[in-house]
PDB file of C-alpha atoms and ligand atoms in Angstrom:
ATOM      1  CA  UNK A   1       0.000   0.000   0.000  1.00 73.00           C
ATOM      2  CA  UNK A   2       1.223   3.480  -0.721  1.00 82.00           C
ATOM      3  CA  UNK A   3       1.553   5.964   2.071  1.00 95.00           C
ATOM      4  CA  UNK A   4      -0.502   9.113   2.289  1.00 98.00           C
ATOM      5  CA  UNK A   5       0.232  12.419   3.992  1.00 98.00           C
ATOM      6  CA  UNK A   6      -2.930  14.337   4.897  1.00 98.00           C
ATOM      7  CA  UNK A   7      -2.777  17.690   6.676  1.00 98.00           C
ATOM      8  CA  UNK A   8      -5.457  19.778   8.378  1.00 98.00           C
ATOM      9  CA  UNK A   9      -5.259  23.556   8.284  1.00 98.00           C
ATOM     10  CA  UNK A  10      -7.389  26.418   9.506  1.00 97.00           C
ATOM     11  CA  UNK A  11      -7.621  29.090  12.140  1.00 92.00           C
ATOM     12  CA  UNK A  12      -7.639  28.407  15.859  1.00 88.00           C
ATOM     13  CA  UNK A  13     -10.956  26.882  16.910  1.00 89.00           C
ATOM     14  CA  UNK A  14     -11.841  25.539  13.441  1.00 94.00           C
ATOM     15  CA  UNK A  15     -12.183  21.916  14.604  1.00 95.00           C
ATOM     16  CA  UNK A  16      -9.043  20.434  12.993  1.00 96.00           C
ATOM     17  CA  UNK A  17      -8.253  18.014  15.814  1.00 96.00           C
ATOM     18  CA  UNK A  18     -11.818  16.704  15.982  1.00 97.00           C
ATOM     19  CA  UNK A  19     -11.878  16.013  12.246  1.00 98.00           C
ATOM     20  CA  UNK A  20      -8.361  14.538  12.272  1.00 98.00           C
ATOM     21  CA  UNK A  21      -9.452  12.082  14.984  1.00 98.00           C
ATOM     22  CA  UNK A  22     -12.636  11.104  13.125  1.00 98.00           C
ATOM     23  CA  UNK A  23     -10.676  10.489   9.917  1.00 98.00           C
ATOM     24  CA  UNK A  24      -8.027   8.458  11.752  1.00 98.00           C
ATOM     25  CA  UNK A  25     -10.696   6.269  13.400  1.00 98.00           C
ATOM     26  CA  UNK A  26     -12.409   5.654  10.074  1.00 98.00           C
ATOM     27  CA  UNK A  27      -9.152   4.721   8.309  1.00 98.00           C
ATOM     28  CA  UNK A  28      -8.080   2.438  11.159  1.00 98.00           C
ATOM     29  CA  UNK A  29     -11.465   0.711  11.088  1.00 98.00           C
ATOM     30  CA  UNK A  30     -10.829  -0.060   7.427  1.00 96.00           C
ATOM     31  CA  UNK A  31      -7.513  -1.689   8.331  1.00 96.00           C
ATOM     32  CA  UNK A  32      -5.026   1.087   7.533  1.00 96.00           C
ATOM     33  CA  UNK A  33      -2.173   2.010   9.859  1.00 98.00           C
ATOM     34  CA  UNK A  34      -2.442   5.657  10.827  1.00 98.00           C
ATOM     35  CA  UNK A  35       0.196   7.829  12.453  1.00 98.00           C
ATOM     36  CA  UNK A  36      -0.907  11.145  13.980  1.00 98.00           C
ATOM     37  CA  UNK A  37       1.337  14.162  14.151  1.00 98.00           C
ATOM     38  CA  UNK A  38       1.062  17.879  14.647  1.00 98.00           C
ATOM     39  CA  UNK A  39       3.130  21.007  14.230  1.00 98.00           C
ATOM     40  CA  UNK A  40       4.511  22.456  16.275  1.00 98.00           C
ATOM     41  CA  UNK A  41       5.176  19.566  18.663  1.00 98.00           C
ATOM     42  CA  UNK A  42       4.909  16.250  16.820  1.00 98.00           C
ATOM     43  CA  UNK A  43       8.213  14.979  18.221  1.00 98.00           C
ATOM     44  CA  UNK A  44      10.103  15.209  21.526  1.00 98.00           C
ATOM     45  CA  UNK A  45      12.304  17.982  20.162  1.00 98.00           C
ATOM     46  CA  UNK A  46       9.183  19.547  18.689  1.00 98.00           C
ATOM     47  CA  UNK A  47       7.514  19.700  22.107  1.00 98.00           C
ATOM     48  CA  UNK A  48      10.417  21.762  23.415  1.00 98.00           C
ATOM     49  CA  UNK A  49      10.251  24.059  20.382  1.00 98.00           C
ATOM     50  CA  UNK A  50       6.462  24.330  20.788  1.00 98.00           C
ATOM     51  CA  UNK A  51       6.899  25.490  24.360  1.00 97.00           C
ATOM     52  CA  UNK A  52       9.333  28.187  23.242  1.00 97.00           C
ATOM     53  CA  UNK A  53       7.399  29.442  20.243  1.00 97.00           C
ATOM     54  CA  UNK A  54       3.973  29.468  21.896  1.00 96.00           C
ATOM     55  CA  UNK A  55       4.653  30.218  25.531  1.00 95.00           C
ATOM     56  CA  UNK A  56       7.994  31.971  25.947  1.00 94.00           C
ATOM     57  CA  UNK A  57       7.543  35.342  27.584  1.00 91.00           C
ATOM     58  CA  UNK A  58       8.692  38.389  25.688  1.00 92.00           C
ATOM     59  CA  UNK A  59       9.171  39.289  22.074  1.00 94.00           C
ATOM     60  CA  UNK A  60      10.348  36.795  19.453  1.00 95.00           C
ATOM     61  CA  UNK A  61      11.429  38.450  16.195  1.00 96.00           C
ATOM     62  CA  UNK A  62       9.165  37.359  13.296  1.00 96.00           C
ATOM     63  CA  UNK A  63      12.043  35.737  11.374  1.00 97.00           C
ATOM     64  CA  UNK A  64      13.157  33.861  14.483  1.00 97.00           C
ATOM     65  CA  UNK A  65       9.586  32.656  14.987  1.00 97.00           C
ATOM     66  CA  UNK A  66       9.445  31.465  11.352  1.00 98.00           C
ATOM     67  CA  UNK A  67      12.712  29.563  11.804  1.00 98.00           C
ATOM     68  CA  UNK A  68      11.566  27.848  15.009  1.00 98.00           C
ATOM     69  CA  UNK A  69       8.470  26.531  13.201  1.00 98.00           C
ATOM     70  CA  UNK A  70      10.703  25.436  10.316  1.00 98.00           C
ATOM     71  CA  UNK A  71      13.092  23.631  12.685  1.00 98.00           C
ATOM     72  CA  UNK A  72      10.188  21.777  14.306  1.00 98.00           C
ATOM     73  CA  UNK A  73       8.954  20.873  10.808  1.00 98.00           C
ATOM     74  CA  UNK A  74      12.332  19.644   9.563  1.00 98.00           C
ATOM     75  CA  UNK A  75      12.670  17.250  12.510  1.00 98.00           C
ATOM     76  CA  UNK A  76       9.053  16.058  12.360  1.00 98.00           C
ATOM     77  CA  UNK A  77       9.264  15.230   8.663  1.00 98.00           C
ATOM     78  CA  UNK A  78      12.725  13.639   8.778  1.00 98.00           C
ATOM     79  CA  UNK A  79      12.233  11.464  11.867  1.00 98.00           C
ATOM     80  CA  UNK A  80       8.504  10.713  11.977  1.00 98.00           C
ATOM     81  CA  UNK A  81       6.443  11.529   8.892  1.00 98.00           C
ATOM     82  CA  UNK A  82       8.690  10.512   5.994  1.00 98.00           C
ATOM     83  CA  UNK A  83       9.616   7.141   7.569  1.00 98.00           C
ATOM     84  CA  UNK A  84       5.913   6.363   8.211  1.00 98.00           C
ATOM     85  CA  UNK A  85       4.946   7.229   4.627  1.00 98.00           C
ATOM     86  CA  UNK A  86       7.789   5.048   3.344  1.00 97.00           C
ATOM     87  CA  UNK A  87       6.367   2.153   5.396  1.00 97.00           C
ATOM     88  CA  UNK A  88       3.079   2.670   3.516  1.00 97.00           C
ATOM     89  CA  UNK A  89       1.233   4.242   6.447  1.00 98.00           C
ATOM     90  CA  UNK A  90      -1.153   7.185   6.452  1.00 98.00           C
ATOM     91  CA  UNK A  91      -0.006  10.242   8.370  1.00 98.00           C
ATOM     92  CA  UNK A  92      -2.710  12.648   9.524  1.00 98.00           C
ATOM     93  CA  UNK A  93      -1.280  15.870  10.806  1.00 98.00           C
ATOM     94  CA  UNK A  94      -2.643  19.027  12.422  1.00 98.00           C
ATOM     95  CA  UNK A  95      -1.001  21.963  10.601  1.00 98.00           C
ATOM     96  CA  UNK A  96       1.949  22.036   8.220  1.00 98.00           C
ATOM     97  CA  UNK A  97       3.793  24.521   6.029  1.00 98.00           C
ATOM     98  CA  UNK A  98       0.588  26.278   4.950  1.00 98.00           C
ATOM     99  CA  UNK A  99       0.262  27.453   8.579  1.00 98.00           C
ATOM    100  CA  UNK A 100       3.672  29.099   8.309  1.00 98.00           C
ATOM    101  CA  UNK A 101       2.732  30.858   5.076  1.00 98.00           C
ATOM    102  CA  UNK A 102      -0.578  32.029   6.595  1.00 97.00           C
ATOM    103  CA  UNK A 103       0.608  32.976  10.112  1.00 96.00           C
ATOM    104  CA  UNK A 104       4.207  34.111   9.537  1.00 97.00           C
ATOM    105  CA  UNK A 105       3.576  35.299   5.956  1.00 96.00           C
ATOM    106  CA  UNK A 106       0.118  36.909   5.924  1.00 94.00           C
ATOM    107  CA  UNK A 107      -0.114  37.333   9.722  1.00 93.00           C
ATOM    108  CA  UNK A 108       3.374  38.616  10.617  1.00 93.00           C
ATOM    109  CA  UNK A 109       3.755  40.116   7.160  1.00 90.00           C
ATOM    110  CA  UNK A 110       6.884  38.295   6.070  1.00 96.00           C
ATOM    111  CA  UNK A 111       7.274  37.496   2.375  1.00 97.00           C
ATOM    112  CA  UNK A 112       5.052  34.428   1.873  1.00 96.00           C
ATOM    113  CA  UNK A 113       7.282  32.973  -0.839  1.00 97.00           C
ATOM    114  CA  UNK A 114      10.365  33.245   1.366  1.00 98.00           C
ATOM    115  CA  UNK A 115       8.481  31.678   4.287  1.00 98.00           C
ATOM    116  CA  UNK A 116       7.367  28.804   2.091  1.00 98.00           C
ATOM    117  CA  UNK A 117      10.871  28.349   0.655  1.00 98.00           C
ATOM    118  CA  UNK A 118      12.320  27.922   4.154  1.00 98.00           C
ATOM    119  CA  UNK A 119       9.893  25.061   4.789  1.00 98.00           C
ATOM    120  CA  UNK A 120      10.580  23.538   1.389  1.00 98.00           C
ATOM    121  CA  UNK A 121      14.291  23.535   2.253  1.00 98.00           C
ATOM    122  CA  UNK A 122      13.586  22.203   5.762  1.00 98.00           C
ATOM    123  CA  UNK A 123      11.565  19.258   4.456  1.00 98.00           C
ATOM    124  CA  UNK A 124      13.399  18.609   1.188  1.00 98.00           C
ATOM    125  CA  UNK A 125      10.257  19.555  -0.696  1.00 98.00           C
ATOM    126  CA  UNK A 126       7.894  17.193   1.109  1.00 98.00           C
ATOM    127  CA  UNK A 127       4.270  18.160   0.310  1.00 98.00           C
ATOM    128  CA  UNK A 128       0.989  16.623   1.489  1.00 98.00           C
ATOM    129  CA  UNK A 129      -1.140  14.525  -0.862  1.00 98.00           C
ATOM    130  CA  UNK A 130      -4.198  16.292   0.549  1.00 98.00           C
ATOM    131  CA  UNK A 131      -4.699  19.385   2.702  1.00 98.00           C
ATOM    132  CA  UNK A 132      -8.075  19.959   4.299  1.00 98.00           C
ATOM    133  CA  UNK A 133      -8.731  23.613   5.078  1.00 98.00           C
ATOM    134  CA  UNK A 134     -11.472  24.183   7.642  1.00 98.00           C
ATOM    135  CA  UNK A 135     -12.412  27.744   6.832  1.00 98.00           C
ATOM    136  CA  UNK A 136     -13.822  29.826   9.654  1.00 95.00           C
ATOM    137  CA  UNK A 137     -14.637  33.493  10.193  1.00 94.00           C
ATOM    138  CA  UNK A 138     -12.065  34.661  12.750  1.00 90.00           C
ATOM    139  CA  UNK A 139     -14.693  36.166  15.058  1.00 92.00           C
ATOM    140  CA  UNK A 140     -16.427  32.786  15.342  1.00 92.00           C
ATOM    141  CA  UNK A 141     -13.050  31.103  15.946  1.00 89.00           C
ATOM    142  CA  UNK A 142     -12.411  33.553  18.750  1.00 88.00           C
ATOM    143  CA  UNK A 143     -15.819  32.859  20.338  1.00 89.00           C
ATOM    144  CA  UNK A 144     -15.100  29.122  20.242  1.00 89.00           C
ATOM    145  CA  UNK A 145     -11.726  29.633  21.923  1.00 87.00           C
ATOM    146  CA  UNK A 146     -13.231  31.959  24.525  1.00 87.00           C
ATOM    147  CA  UNK A 147     -15.745  29.269  25.413  1.00 87.00           C
ATOM    148  CA  UNK A 148     -13.082  26.570  25.643  1.00 85.00           C
ATOM    149  CA  UNK A 149     -10.300  28.173  27.666  1.00 75.00           C
ATOM    150  CA  UNK A 150      -9.011  31.141  29.598  1.00 68.00           C
ATOM    151  CA  UNK A 151      -5.318  31.270  28.530  1.00 82.00           C
ATOM    152  CA  UNK A 152      -4.094  32.053  25.022  1.00 85.00           C
ATOM    153  CA  UNK A 153      -0.792  31.239  23.402  1.00 88.00           C
ATOM    154  CA  UNK A 154       1.298  33.912  21.659  1.00 87.00           C
ATOM    155  CA  UNK A 155      -0.449  33.481  18.313  1.00 85.00           C
ATOM    156  CA  UNK A 156      -3.975  33.109  19.665  1.00 87.00           C
ATOM    157  CA  UNK A 157      -3.489  36.325  21.609  1.00 85.00           C
ATOM    158  CA  UNK A 158      -3.039  38.308  18.390  1.00 87.00           C
ATOM    159  CA  UNK A 159      -5.803  40.733  17.425  1.00 86.00           C
ATOM    160  CA  UNK A 160      -8.688  40.108  15.088  1.00 89.00           C
ATOM    161  CA  UNK A 161      -7.060  41.760  12.027  1.00 92.00           C
ATOM    162  CA  UNK A 162      -4.089  39.374  12.358  1.00 94.00           C
ATOM    163  CA  UNK A 163      -6.484  36.406  12.297  1.00 94.00           C
ATOM    164  CA  UNK A 164      -8.427  37.858   9.411  1.00 94.00           C
ATOM    165  CA  UNK A 165      -5.154  38.105   7.398  1.00 95.00           C
ATOM    166  CA  UNK A 166      -4.371  34.504   8.363  1.00 96.00           C
ATOM    167  CA  UNK A 167      -7.754  33.360   7.090  1.00 96.00           C
ATOM    168  CA  UNK A 168      -7.294  35.225   3.792  1.00 96.00           C
ATOM    169  CA  UNK A 169      -3.787  33.743   3.545  1.00 97.00           C
ATOM    170  CA  UNK A 170      -5.134  30.194   3.863  1.00 98.00           C
ATOM    171  CA  UNK A 171      -7.838  30.823   1.255  1.00 98.00           C
ATOM    172  CA  UNK A 172      -5.275  32.247  -1.181  1.00 97.00           C
ATOM    173  CA  UNK A 173      -3.142  29.123  -0.752  1.00 98.00           C
ATOM    174  CA  UNK A 174      -6.144  26.903  -1.455  1.00 98.00           C
ATOM    175  CA  UNK A 175      -7.000  28.886  -4.578  1.00 98.00           C
ATOM    176  CA  UNK A 176      -3.418  28.592  -5.823  1.00 97.00           C
ATOM    177  CA  UNK A 177      -3.318  24.790  -5.394  1.00 97.00           C
ATOM    178  CA  UNK A 178      -6.889  23.521  -5.872  1.00 97.00           C
ATOM    179  CA  UNK A 179      -5.761  19.949  -6.583  1.00 97.00           C
ATOM    180  CA  UNK A 180      -4.073  19.643  -3.160  1.00 98.00           C
ATOM    181  CA  UNK A 181      -6.728  21.459  -1.091  1.00 98.00           C
ATOM    182  CA  UNK A 182     -10.215  20.557   0.050  1.00 98.00           C
ATOM    183  CA  UNK A 183     -11.865  23.653   1.544  1.00 98.00           C
ATOM    184  CA  UNK A 184     -14.821  23.090   3.881  1.00 98.00           C
ATOM    185  CA  UNK A 185     -16.888  25.474   5.985  1.00 98.00           C
ATOM    186  CA  UNK A 186     -15.960  24.862   9.615  1.00 97.00           C
ATOM    187  CA  UNK A 187     -19.465  25.937  10.677  1.00 96.00           C
ATOM    188  CA  UNK A 188     -21.063  22.927   8.937  1.00 97.00           C
ATOM    189  CA  UNK A 189     -22.167  20.073  11.220  1.00 97.00           C
ATOM    190  CA  UNK A 190     -19.274  17.861  12.382  1.00 97.00           C
ATOM    191  CA  UNK A 191     -20.781  14.767  10.766  1.00 98.00           C
ATOM    192  CA  UNK A 192     -21.233  16.389   7.371  1.00 98.00           C
ATOM    193  CA  UNK A 193     -17.661  17.766   7.365  1.00 98.00           C
ATOM    194  CA  UNK A 194     -16.423  14.271   8.254  1.00 98.00           C
ATOM    195  CA  UNK A 195     -18.432  12.737   5.393  1.00 98.00           C
ATOM    196  CA  UNK A 196     -17.032  15.249   2.870  1.00 98.00           C
ATOM    197  CA  UNK A 197     -13.507  14.451   4.042  1.00 98.00           C
ATOM    198  CA  UNK A 198     -14.066  10.688   3.771  1.00 98.00           C
ATOM    199  CA  UNK A 199     -15.414  11.096   0.243  1.00 98.00           C
ATOM    200  CA  UNK A 200     -12.271  12.947  -0.841  1.00 98.00           C
ATOM    201  CA  UNK A 201      -9.882  10.554   0.950  1.00 98.00           C
ATOM    202  CA  UNK A 202     -11.616   7.527  -0.590  1.00 97.00           C
ATOM    203  CA  UNK A 203     -10.533   8.816  -3.980  1.00 95.00           C
ATOM    204  CA  UNK A 204      -6.888   8.749  -2.848  1.00 96.00           C
ATOM    205  CA  UNK A 205      -6.811   5.243  -1.339  1.00 92.00           C
TER     206      UNK A 205
HETATM  207  P1  TMP B   1      -2.176  24.559  17.578  1.00 81.98           P
HETATM  208  O1  TMP B   1      -2.622  25.070  18.908  1.00 81.98           O
HETATM  209  O2  TMP B   1      -3.233  24.424  16.561  1.00 81.98           O
HETATM  210  O3  TMP B   1      -1.300  23.350  17.707  1.00 81.98           O
HETATM  211  O4  TMP B   1      -1.251  25.695  16.908  1.00 81.98           O
HETATM  212  C1  TMP B   1      -0.329  26.414  17.548  1.00 81.98           C
HETATM  213  C2  TMP B   1      -0.244  27.828  17.015  1.00 81.98           C
HETATM  214  O5  TMP B   1       0.914  27.962  16.191  1.00 81.98           O
HETATM  215  C3  TMP B   1      -1.428  28.294  16.196  1.00 81.98           C
HETATM  216  O6  TMP B   1      -1.863  29.544  16.719  1.00 81.98           O
HETATM  217  C4  TMP B   1      -0.872  28.509  14.816  1.00 81.98           C
HETATM  218  C5  TMP B   1       0.603  28.706  15.034  1.00 81.98           C
HETATM  219  N1  TMP B   1       1.462  28.264  13.946  1.00 81.98           N
HETATM  220  C6  TMP B   1       2.194  29.198  13.226  1.00 81.98           C
HETATM  221  O7  TMP B   1       2.108  30.392  13.504  1.00 81.98           O
HETATM  222  N2  TMP B   1       3.031  28.767  12.250  1.00 81.98           N
HETATM  223  C7  TMP B   1       3.188  27.441  11.935  1.00 81.98           C
HETATM  224  O8  TMP B   1       3.963  27.090  11.030  1.00 81.98           O
HETATM  225  C8  TMP B   1       2.415  26.471  12.686  1.00 81.98           C
HETATM  226  C9  TMP B   1       2.559  25.014  12.365  1.00 81.98           C
HETATM  227  C10 TMP B   1       1.560  26.931  13.671  1.00 81.98           C
END
């Protein structure tokens, strides 16, 4: 069996983890081996980098932030994701390089092509077979986060216009690569989003 790399993208509170879990359960029930990962923090090194990039007090320069995400990504792909795909497994991952282009590019206003190129170098050009973008109005995302928790990480704490640029950044990426992206409205019922995802993944199996 050939391996598959499927990533979930979208703003904070868009339901990526819920949908990633539902897809993993469905694939496992059909006999496939599924590996879950996430960025930042899919590996032991990644967990340390996640702590720094999301919770370190004080300013982190935008380019330094971009490089920390890229370092996490390089290690995750080299030590976890690529080996699993080569074994013929399916890797389902929360966030990947599109998050860097949207958050560090559109959000922090770094050059999106340069941000993407850093990740391409970091991963030796490793791209997902499918990227599911759960599109959500940033004000609804914020309400969902407010209901779920009281503490925000460094990115979540950014203002609404930052998150609106991030959303537009994701949508521009999806428009540029329609064959890789499946864009779904994150406000649709969980079960109908899950069904749409299964329909698209079935075509790749
Ligand atoms: P998470 O809570 O969904 O795991 O995401 C952590 C935060 O990191 C989220 O606010 C988005 C942000 N992020 C970036 O800014 N750039 C990246 O490359 C990645 C992977 C995440």
